[in-house]
Amino acid sequence: MSDQTDSTSIQRDAEAPSGSRRNFLKTTGLSALGAMLGMAVPFERNLSAGFVPVALAQDTGLDLMSGKKGLMVLGDRPLNVETPVHLLDDDVTPYERLFVRMNGLVPQTALDQNAEGWVLTIDGEVETPLELSIDDLKSRFENVTRRLVIECGGNGRAFFQPGTSGNQWTFGAVGCPEWTGVRLADVLKEAGVKDTAVYTGHYGNDVHLSGDEEKEVISRGVPIEKAMEGDAIIVWAMNGEPLSALHGFPLRLIVPGYPASASQKYLNRIWIRDKEHDGAKMTGDSYRIPAYPVAPGTEVPEEDMVVLKEMPVKSIVTFPETGAEVKAGEEVEVRGHAWCGKGDVASVQYSLDFGQTWQEAELEPAANRFAWQRWRAKVTPPQHGYYEVWARAVDQDGIGQPPLSPVWNPRGYANNIQHRIALVAVG
Ligand SMILES: Nc1nc2c(c(=O)[nH]1)N[C@H]1C(S)=C(S)[C@@H](COP(=O)(O)O)O[C@H]1N2
Ligand SMILES: [Mo]
């Protein structure tokens, strides 16, 4: 059963953030109320958008967020939730600790966990357009299970100077769950990709914030070469459970290495295009960066903005939690993860002296390509006082993470600034 079913039984959950509860009706729409409560609401028509049902008020803990423990709500319309870094310590990110990025509203089919009649259409520049049920996908193609990092293109945006518009993600719009599905490449091969194919275009059934069913929420794509590489998968399960309402039930794409905006949730169509896809949030400055480095604050002409593809190399310190108290003179383990949009990370270094000296951390191999890699080190604060642990990862081409923000871009994407935590040594 999916974690999402948590929300159909009334339970206490004092830890769940209250923001979503407060504005839950604005986020999900009135029609969702019955589904959330798991029962009919006969007088639902009398409710207005700002209404907070008693069952959903503080302390009853019944809402879409009920499974997300200790996460930070950046906004609730659309719902955007990030994970504090110390909660990302797991090798496989559990549902409770995976960030949420919605550009629109969770569709009713996902809230109801109703996949009846769900069809994935593959059309456009293909020899044989396909209409596949979820059972077709499961039975006609090889099933694969992979740990794949999913990271929002805007993760780290909060650290750009001057600030850029959009969700002010810090370090926590990333996770590495285990996904089960079929290779996108296998499905496209079955359809027979024509020579004219240039790009994919992805569609889902989530609802525009305006409520207008005709309006696209987000429809992004990837170059056909990336789609055919074999790393991208069409998934129906996360961590062995059916996809939850927030993460794309019943089907989604996972395109590792690219900004997660390419990993369409609620997936019902892949349109093979004969040119770069031009769906919602594919054009203008959405998920685009200047073709050349620009000074902070520069206004960049639209024609000089190019699609953001591979995400840069990155690492985080997930243990201990920043501010942890340790004993002076005693060894303490520090650890975290490292990942890279090109594939495997080459090395991770850490510093205990504000970057004066760097030591090599132990780096575990990835469980599979595009999984994040565990790094570990032992540090010994020589005497009592304030310390920081800094970490930096280096990719296969020798490119590492900058101590300050990387080159500024107008929408604040791909910030792989080094992560650091505070340690207080006592005794
Ligand atoms: N249908 C749909 N797919 C979507 C989005 C969306 O708003 N709607 N947001 C994208 C973005 S910008 C991100 S970062 C990821 C977030 O995935 P998650 O919410 O499962 O963590 O989903 C991507 N896929
Ligand atoms: Mo994103």
Coordinates of C-alpha atoms and ligand atoms in Angstrom, one line a residue:
M1 CA 0.0 0.0 0.0
S2 CA 1.2 3.5 -0.7
D3 CA 2.2 5.8 2.1
Q4 CA -0.4 8.1 0.8
T5 CA -3.1 5.9 2.3
D6 CA -2.0 7.4 5.7
S7 CA -4.1 10.4 4.9
T8 CA -7.3 8.5 4.7
S9 CA -7.3 7.5 8.4
I10 CA -7.5 10.2 11.0
Q11 CA -4.3 10.1 13.1
R12 CA -2.3 12.4 15.3
D13 CA 0.8 13.8 14.0
A14 CA 2.0 16.8 16.0
E15 CA 5.2 17.0 13.9
A16 CA 3.6 17.6 10.5
P17 CA 4.1 21.2 9.3
S18 CA 1.0 23.3 9.8
G19 CA 1.2 25.5 6.7
S20 CA -0.3 22.9 4.4
R21 CA -3.0 22.2 6.9
R22 CA -3.9 25.8 7.2
N23 CA -4.3 26.3 3.6
F24 CA -5.1 22.8 2.5
L25 CA -8.3 23.7 0.8
K26 CA -6.7 26.4 -1.3
T27 CA -4.0 23.9 -2.3
T28 CA -6.0 20.8 -3.1
G29 CA -9.4 22.3 -4.0
L30 CA -12.7 21.7 -2.3
S31 CA -13.4 18.5 -4.2
A32 CA -10.5 16.9 -2.5
L33 CA -12.1 17.2 1.0
G34 CA -14.1 14.0 0.8
A35 CA -11.1 12.1 -0.5
M36 CA -8.9 13.4 2.3
L37 CA -11.4 12.5 5.0
G38 CA -12.3 9.2 3.5
M39 CA -16.0 9.9 3.7
A40 CA -18.7 11.9 2.1
V41 CA -19.1 15.6 3.0
P42 CA -22.8 16.2 2.4
F43 CA -22.7 20.0 2.8
E44 CA -19.4 20.4 1.0
R45 CA -21.1 22.9 -1.4
N46 CA -21.4 25.4 1.5
L47 CA -17.7 25.6 2.1
S48 CA -15.6 28.4 0.8
A49 CA -11.9 28.2 -0.3
G50 CA -10.4 29.6 2.9
F51 CA -12.2 27.1 5.2
V52 CA -10.2 24.9 7.5
P53 CA -12.2 21.8 8.6
V54 CA -11.8 20.9 12.3
A55 CA -10.6 17.4 11.4
L56 CA -7.6 19.1 9.6
A57 CA -6.8 21.7 12.2
Q58 CA -3.6 21.6 14.2
D59 CA -3.0 18.3 16.0
T60 CA -5.3 16.0 14.1
G61 CA -2.7 15.8 11.4
L62 CA -4.9 14.7 8.6
D63 CA -3.8 16.1 5.3
L64 CA -1.6 15.6 2.3
M65 CA 1.4 16.3 4.3
S66 CA 0.7 13.8 7.0
G67 CA 3.5 11.5 5.9
K68 CA 6.1 14.2 5.5
K69 CA 7.8 14.5 8.9
G70 CA 9.8 17.6 9.9
L71 CA 10.0 19.1 6.4
M72 CA 9.8 22.8 5.6
V73 CA 6.9 24.2 3.7
L74 CA 8.1 26.9 1.3
G75 CA 4.7 27.5 -0.1
D76 CA 1.3 25.7 -0.2
R77 CA -0.1 27.0 -3.5
P78 CA 1.4 25.3 -5.3
L79 CA 2.8 23.0 -2.6
N80 CA 6.5 23.1 -2.2
V81 CA 8.3 21.4 0.6
E82 CA 12.0 20.9 1.3
T83 CA 13.9 18.5 3.5
P84 CA 16.4 19.8 6.2
V85 CA 19.8 18.3 5.2
H86 CA 20.2 16.2 8.3
L87 CA 17.0 14.3 7.4
L88 CA 18.6 13.2 4.1
D89 CA 21.1 10.8 5.8
D90 CA 19.4 7.6 4.5
D91 CA 21.0 5.9 1.5
V92 CA 17.5 5.4 0.1
T93 CA 15.3 8.5 0.8
P94 CA 12.1 7.4 2.4
Y95 CA 8.7 8.9 1.4
E96 CA 8.6 10.9 4.6
R97 CA 11.8 12.7 3.7
L98 CA 11.5 13.4 0.0
F99 CA 10.9 17.0 -1.1
V100 CA 7.8 18.0 -3.0
R101 CA 7.6 20.3 -5.9
M102 CA 4.3 21.0 -7.5
N103 CA 3.8 23.6 -10.2
G104 CA 0.1 23.1 -10.1
L105 CA -2.5 21.2 -8.1
V106 CA -2.4 17.5 -7.3
P107 CA -4.9 15.8 -9.7
Q108 CA -8.0 14.1 -8.4
T109 CA -6.9 10.7 -9.9
A110 CA -3.8 10.9 -7.7
L111 CA -5.7 11.9 -4.6
D112 CA -8.1 9.0 -5.1
Q113 CA -5.3 6.6 -6.1
N114 CA -7.5 5.8 -9.0
A115 CA -5.5 4.5 -12.0
E116 CA -8.5 2.9 -13.7
G117 CA -8.2 3.2 -17.5
W118 CA -4.9 5.1 -17.3
V119 CA -3.2 5.2 -20.7
L120 CA 0.2 6.4 -21.6
T121 CA 0.3 7.7 -25.2
I122 CA 3.5 7.7 -27.2
D123 CA 3.0 9.7 -30.4
G124 CA 4.7 12.2 -32.7
E125 CA 7.8 11.3 -34.6
V126 CA 7.4 7.5 -34.2
E127 CA 6.6 4.7 -36.6
T128 CA 3.8 3.2 -34.4
P129 CA 2.1 5.4 -31.9
L130 CA 1.4 3.5 -28.7
E131 CA -1.4 3.6 -26.1
L132 CA -0.1 1.6 -23.1
S133 CA -1.9 0.7 -20.0
I134 CA 0.1 0.3 -16.8
D135 CA -0.3 -3.5 -17.1
D136 CA 1.1 -3.2 -20.7
L137 CA 4.1 -1.4 -19.3
K138 CA 4.6 -4.0 -16.5
S139 CA 4.2 -7.0 -18.8
R140 CA 5.7 -6.0 -22.1
F141 CA 9.0 -4.4 -21.0
E142 CA 11.8 -5.4 -18.8
N143 CA 11.1 -4.1 -15.2
V144 CA 14.0 -2.4 -13.6
T145 CA 14.6 -1.0 -10.1
R146 CA 17.1 1.8 -9.6
R147 CA 18.2 4.3 -7.0
L148 CA 18.1 7.6 -8.8
V149 CA 18.8 11.1 -7.5
I150 CA 16.0 13.5 -8.2
E151 CA 17.0 17.2 -7.7
C152 CA 15.1 20.3 -8.5
G153 CA 16.9 22.6 -10.9
G154 CA 16.3 25.4 -8.4
N155 CA 17.9 23.6 -5.4
G156 CA 20.3 26.1 -3.9
R157 CA 18.6 29.1 -5.3
A158 CA 18.5 30.8 -1.9
F159 CA 22.3 31.3 -2.1
F160 CA 22.5 33.4 -5.2
Q161 CA 23.3 37.1 -4.8
P162 CA 21.4 39.1 -6.0
G163 CA 18.4 36.9 -5.2
T164 CA 16.4 35.4 -8.1
S165 CA 12.7 34.7 -8.2
G166 CA 11.2 31.3 -7.4
N167 CA 11.2 29.0 -4.5
Q168 CA 14.0 29.8 -2.2
W169 CA 15.3 26.2 -1.9
T170 CA 18.4 25.8 0.3
F171 CA 20.0 22.3 0.1
G172 CA 17.0 20.0 0.5
A173 CA 15.2 19.8 -2.9
V174 CA 16.9 16.6 -3.6
G175 CA 16.6 12.9 -2.6
C176 CA 17.5 9.4 -3.8
P177 CA 14.6 7.0 -3.6
E178 CA 14.5 3.6 -5.3
W179 CA 12.3 3.6 -8.3
T180 CA 10.7 0.7 -10.2
G181 CA 9.5 0.8 -13.8
V182 CA 10.7 0.3 -17.4
R183 CA 13.3 2.0 -19.5
L184 CA 12.0 4.9 -21.5
A185 CA 14.3 3.8 -24.3
D186 CA 12.7 0.4 -24.4
V187 CA 9.3 1.9 -24.8
L188 CA 10.5 4.4 -27.5
K189 CA 12.2 1.6 -29.4
E190 CA 8.9 -0.3 -29.5
A191 CA 7.2 2.7 -31.0
G192 CA 10.1 3.1 -33.4
V193 CA 11.7 6.6 -33.2
K194 CA 11.9 8.2 -36.6
D195 CA 15.1 10.0 -37.9
T196 CA 13.2 13.2 -37.6
A197 CA 12.9 12.9 -33.7
V198 CA 14.7 15.6 -31.9
Y199 CA 13.2 16.0 -28.4
T200 CA 10.6 14.4 -26.1
G201 CA 7.7 16.4 -24.7
H202 CA 6.1 15.1 -21.4
Y203 CA 2.5 15.6 -20.2
G204 CA 0.7 14.9 -17.0
N205 CA -2.8 15.4 -15.7
D206 CA -2.2 17.8 -12.9
V207 CA -4.3 20.9 -12.8
H208 CA -3.3 24.5 -13.4
L209 CA -3.4 26.8 -10.3
S210 CA -6.2 28.8 -12.0
G211 CA -8.3 25.6 -12.0
D212 CA -8.5 25.9 -15.8
E213 CA -8.4 22.4 -17.1
E214 CA -7.3 23.5 -20.6
K215 CA -4.1 25.2 -19.2
E216 CA -0.9 23.2 -19.1
V217 CA 0.9 23.2 -15.8
I218 CA 4.3 22.1 -16.9
S219 CA 5.4 20.1 -20.0
R220 CA 9.1 19.7 -20.4
G221 CA 11.3 17.3 -22.4
V222 CA 14.8 16.1 -23.1
P223 CA 16.9 15.6 -26.2
I224 CA 16.1 12.3 -27.9
E225 CA 19.7 11.1 -27.3
K226 CA 19.2 11.5 -23.5
A227 CA 15.8 9.7 -23.7
M228 CA 17.4 6.8 -25.6
E229 CA 20.4 6.3 -23.3
G230 CA 18.7 3.8 -21.1
D231 CA 19.0 5.6 -17.7
A232 CA 15.6 7.3 -17.8
I233 CA 12.7 5.2 -16.6
I234 CA 9.0 5.4 -16.6
V235 CA 8.0 4.3 -13.0
W236 CA 4.9 3.2 -11.1
A237 CA 6.6 2.5 -7.8
M238 CA 8.9 4.3 -5.3
N239 CA 10.6 2.4 -2.5
G240 CA 8.5 -0.7 -3.4
E241 CA 5.1 1.2 -3.0
P242 CA 2.8 2.5 -5.7
L243 CA 3.6 6.2 -6.4
S244 CA 2.0 8.5 -3.9
A245 CA -0.3 11.4 -4.8
L246 CA 2.4 14.0 -4.3
H247 CA 5.1 12.1 -6.3
G248 CA 3.1 11.4 -9.4
F249 CA 0.6 8.5 -9.1
P250 CA 0.1 6.4 -11.1
L251 CA 3.1 7.0 -13.5
R252 CA 6.0 9.3 -13.7
L253 CA 9.2 9.7 -15.5
I254 CA 12.6 9.8 -13.8
V255 CA 15.3 11.3 -16.0
P256 CA 18.4 11.1 -13.8
G257 CA 21.1 13.7 -14.2
Y258 CA 18.8 16.4 -15.5
P259 CA 16.8 18.9 -13.4
A260 CA 13.8 17.0 -11.9
S261 CA 11.5 19.2 -14.0
A262 CA 12.2 16.7 -16.8
S263 CA 10.8 13.9 -14.5
Q264 CA 7.1 14.5 -15.3
K265 CA 4.7 13.3 -12.7
Y266 CA 1.1 12.0 -13.5
L267 CA 2.6 11.0 -16.8
N268 CA 0.0 10.3 -19.6
R269 CA 1.7 11.3 -22.8
I270 CA 5.2 11.5 -24.4
W271 CA 5.1 13.4 -27.6
I272 CA 8.2 12.9 -29.7
R273 CA 9.0 16.2 -31.3
D274 CA 10.9 17.2 -34.5
K275 CA 12.3 20.2 -32.7
E276 CA 13.2 21.3 -29.1
H277 CA 10.0 20.9 -27.1
D278 CA 8.1 24.1 -26.5
G279 CA 5.6 23.1 -23.8
A280 CA 4.8 25.0 -20.6
K281 CA 8.0 26.1 -18.7
M282 CA 10.2 24.9 -21.5
T283 CA 10.6 28.3 -23.2
G284 CA 11.5 31.9 -22.0
D285 CA 13.8 31.8 -19.0
S286 CA 12.2 28.7 -17.3
Y287 CA 14.9 26.1 -16.5
R288 CA 17.3 28.0 -18.8
I289 CA 20.6 29.5 -18.1
P290 CA 22.7 32.0 -20.2
A291 CA 24.8 30.4 -22.9
Y292 CA 27.8 32.3 -21.5
P293 CA 28.8 33.5 -18.0
V294 CA 27.2 36.8 -17.0
A295 CA 27.8 39.2 -14.1
P296 CA 25.3 38.9 -11.2
G297 CA 22.1 40.8 -12.0
T298 CA 22.6 40.9 -15.7
E299 CA 19.5 41.0 -17.9
V300 CA 20.1 38.3 -20.5
P301 CA 18.3 38.4 -23.9
E302 CA 15.9 35.5 -24.3
E303 CA 17.7 34.2 -27.4
D304 CA 20.9 33.8 -25.3
M305 CA 19.2 31.5 -22.8
V306 CA 19.7 27.7 -23.3
V307 CA 18.0 24.7 -21.7
L308 CA 19.6 23.5 -18.5
K309 CA 20.7 19.9 -19.0
E310 CA 23.2 18.0 -16.8
M311 CA 23.0 19.1 -13.1
P312 CA 26.5 20.0 -11.6
V313 CA 28.4 17.9 -9.2
K314 CA 27.3 18.3 -5.6
S315 CA 27.6 17.0 -2.0
I316 CA 25.9 17.4 1.3
V317 CA 26.9 16.8 4.9
T318 CA 24.0 14.8 6.4
F319 CA 25.5 13.8 9.7
P320 CA 25.9 15.2 12.3
E321 CA 23.2 17.8 12.2
T322 CA 24.6 21.3 12.0
G323 CA 25.2 22.7 15.5
A324 CA 25.9 19.3 17.0
E325 CA 27.9 19.2 20.2
V326 CA 31.0 17.0 20.2
K327 CA 33.8 16.3 22.6
A328 CA 37.1 18.1 22.0
G329 CA 39.9 15.7 21.2
E330 CA 37.5 12.9 20.3
E331 CA 37.0 11.5 16.9
V332 CA 33.6 11.9 15.4
E333 CA 32.3 10.5 12.1
V334 CA 31.0 13.0 9.5
R335 CA 29.2 11.7 6.4
G336 CA 26.9 12.6 3.6
H337 CA 26.2 12.0 -0.1
A338 CA 27.6 13.2 -3.4
W339 CA 26.1 13.0 -6.9
C340 CA 26.6 14.4 -10.3
G341 CA 24.4 15.0 -13.4
K342 CA 27.1 13.3 -15.6
G343 CA 27.1 10.1 -13.7
D344 CA 29.6 9.0 -11.0
V345 CA 31.4 11.4 -8.7
A346 CA 35.3 11.1 -8.7
S347 CA 36.1 12.2 -5.2
V348 CA 34.9 14.1 -2.1
Q349 CA 37.1 16.2 0.1
Y350 CA 36.4 17.8 3.5
S351 CA 37.9 20.5 5.6
L352 CA 37.7 21.2 9.3
D353 CA 39.6 24.5 9.2
F354 CA 37.5 26.7 7.0
G355 CA 39.0 25.5 3.8
Q356 CA 42.7 25.9 4.7
T357 CA 43.4 22.2 4.3
W358 CA 41.4 19.5 2.6
Q359 CA 41.5 15.8 3.2
E360 CA 40.2 13.0 1.1
A361 CA 36.9 11.4 2.3
E362 CA 36.1 7.8 1.9
L363 CA 33.7 7.5 -1.1
E364 CA 31.6 4.5 -1.7
P365 CA 30.7 3.4 -5.2
A366 CA 27.1 4.2 -6.4
A367 CA 24.5 1.4 -6.0
N368 CA 23.9 2.0 -9.7
R369 CA 24.7 4.9 -12.1
F370 CA 23.0 8.1 -11.0
A371 CA 22.5 7.0 -7.4
W372 CA 24.1 9.2 -4.8
Q373 CA 27.3 8.0 -3.3
R374 CA 28.0 7.8 0.4
W375 CA 31.0 9.6 1.7
R376 CA 32.5 9.4 5.2
A377 CA 35.3 10.9 7.2
K378 CA 36.5 11.0 10.8
V379 CA 37.3 14.4 12.3
T380 CA 38.8 15.3 15.6
P381 CA 38.3 18.9 16.8
P382 CA 41.6 19.6 18.6
Q383 CA 40.2 21.8 21.4
H384 CA 36.9 23.2 22.5
G385 CA 35.3 25.8 20.3
Y386 CA 33.5 26.4 17.1
Y387 CA 34.2 24.4 14.0
E388 CA 32.7 23.9 10.5
V389 CA 32.9 20.8 8.3
W390 CA 33.0 21.8 4.7
A391 CA 32.5 19.3 1.9
R392 CA 33.2 19.4 -1.8
A393 CA 32.8 16.8 -4.5
V394 CA 34.7 16.6 -7.8
D395 CA 33.3 15.1 -11.0
Q396 CA 34.9 12.8 -13.6
D397 CA 36.3 15.8 -15.5
G398 CA 38.0 17.3 -12.5
I399 CA 35.3 19.9 -12.0
G400 CA 34.4 20.6 -8.4
Q401 CA 32.1 22.7 -6.2
P402 CA 32.7 26.4 -5.6
P403 CA 33.0 27.7 -2.0
L404 CA 30.7 30.6 -2.9
S405 CA 27.8 30.4 -5.3
P406 CA 28.7 29.4 -8.9
V407 CA 28.1 31.7 -11.8
W408 CA 24.9 33.6 -11.3
N409 CA 22.0 33.1 -13.7
P410 CA 18.7 35.1 -13.9
R411 CA 16.5 32.3 -12.5
G412 CA 18.8 30.9 -9.9
Y413 CA 19.4 27.3 -11.2
A414 CA 22.0 24.7 -10.6
N415 CA 23.6 26.2 -7.5
N416 CA 26.2 23.7 -6.3
I417 CA 27.8 25.8 -3.6
Q418 CA 29.7 23.8 -1.0
H419 CA 27.6 22.6 2.0
R420 CA 29.0 23.2 5.5
I421 CA 27.8 22.4 9.0
A422 CA 28.7 23.8 12.4
L423 CA 30.2 21.7 15.1
V424 CA 30.7 22.8 18.7
A425 CA 33.4 21.0 20.6
V426 CA 33.2 21.0 24.4
G427 CA 35.3 19.8 27.2
Ligands
LIG1 N1 3.2 16.8 -13.7 C1 4.1 17.4 -13.0 N2 5.4 16.9 -13.0 C2 6.4 17.5 -12.4 C3 6.2 18.8 -11.8 C4 4.8 19.3 -11.8 O1 4.6 20.4 -11.2 N3 3.9 18.6 -12.4 N4 7.2 19.4 -11.2 C5 8.5 19.0 -11.6 C6 9.6 19.6 -10.8 S1 10.0 21.2 -11.2 C7 10.3 18.8 -9.9 S2 11.6 19.5 -9.0 C8 9.9 17.4 -9.6 C9 9.6 17.2 -8.2 O2 9.3 15.9 -7.9 P1 8.7 15.5 -6.5 O3 7.7 16.4 -6.1 O4 8.3 14.1 -6.6 O5 9.9 15.5 -5.5 O6 8.8 17.0 -10.4 C10 8.7 17.5 -11.7 N5 7.6 16.9 -12.4
MO2 MO 12.0 21.6 -10.0

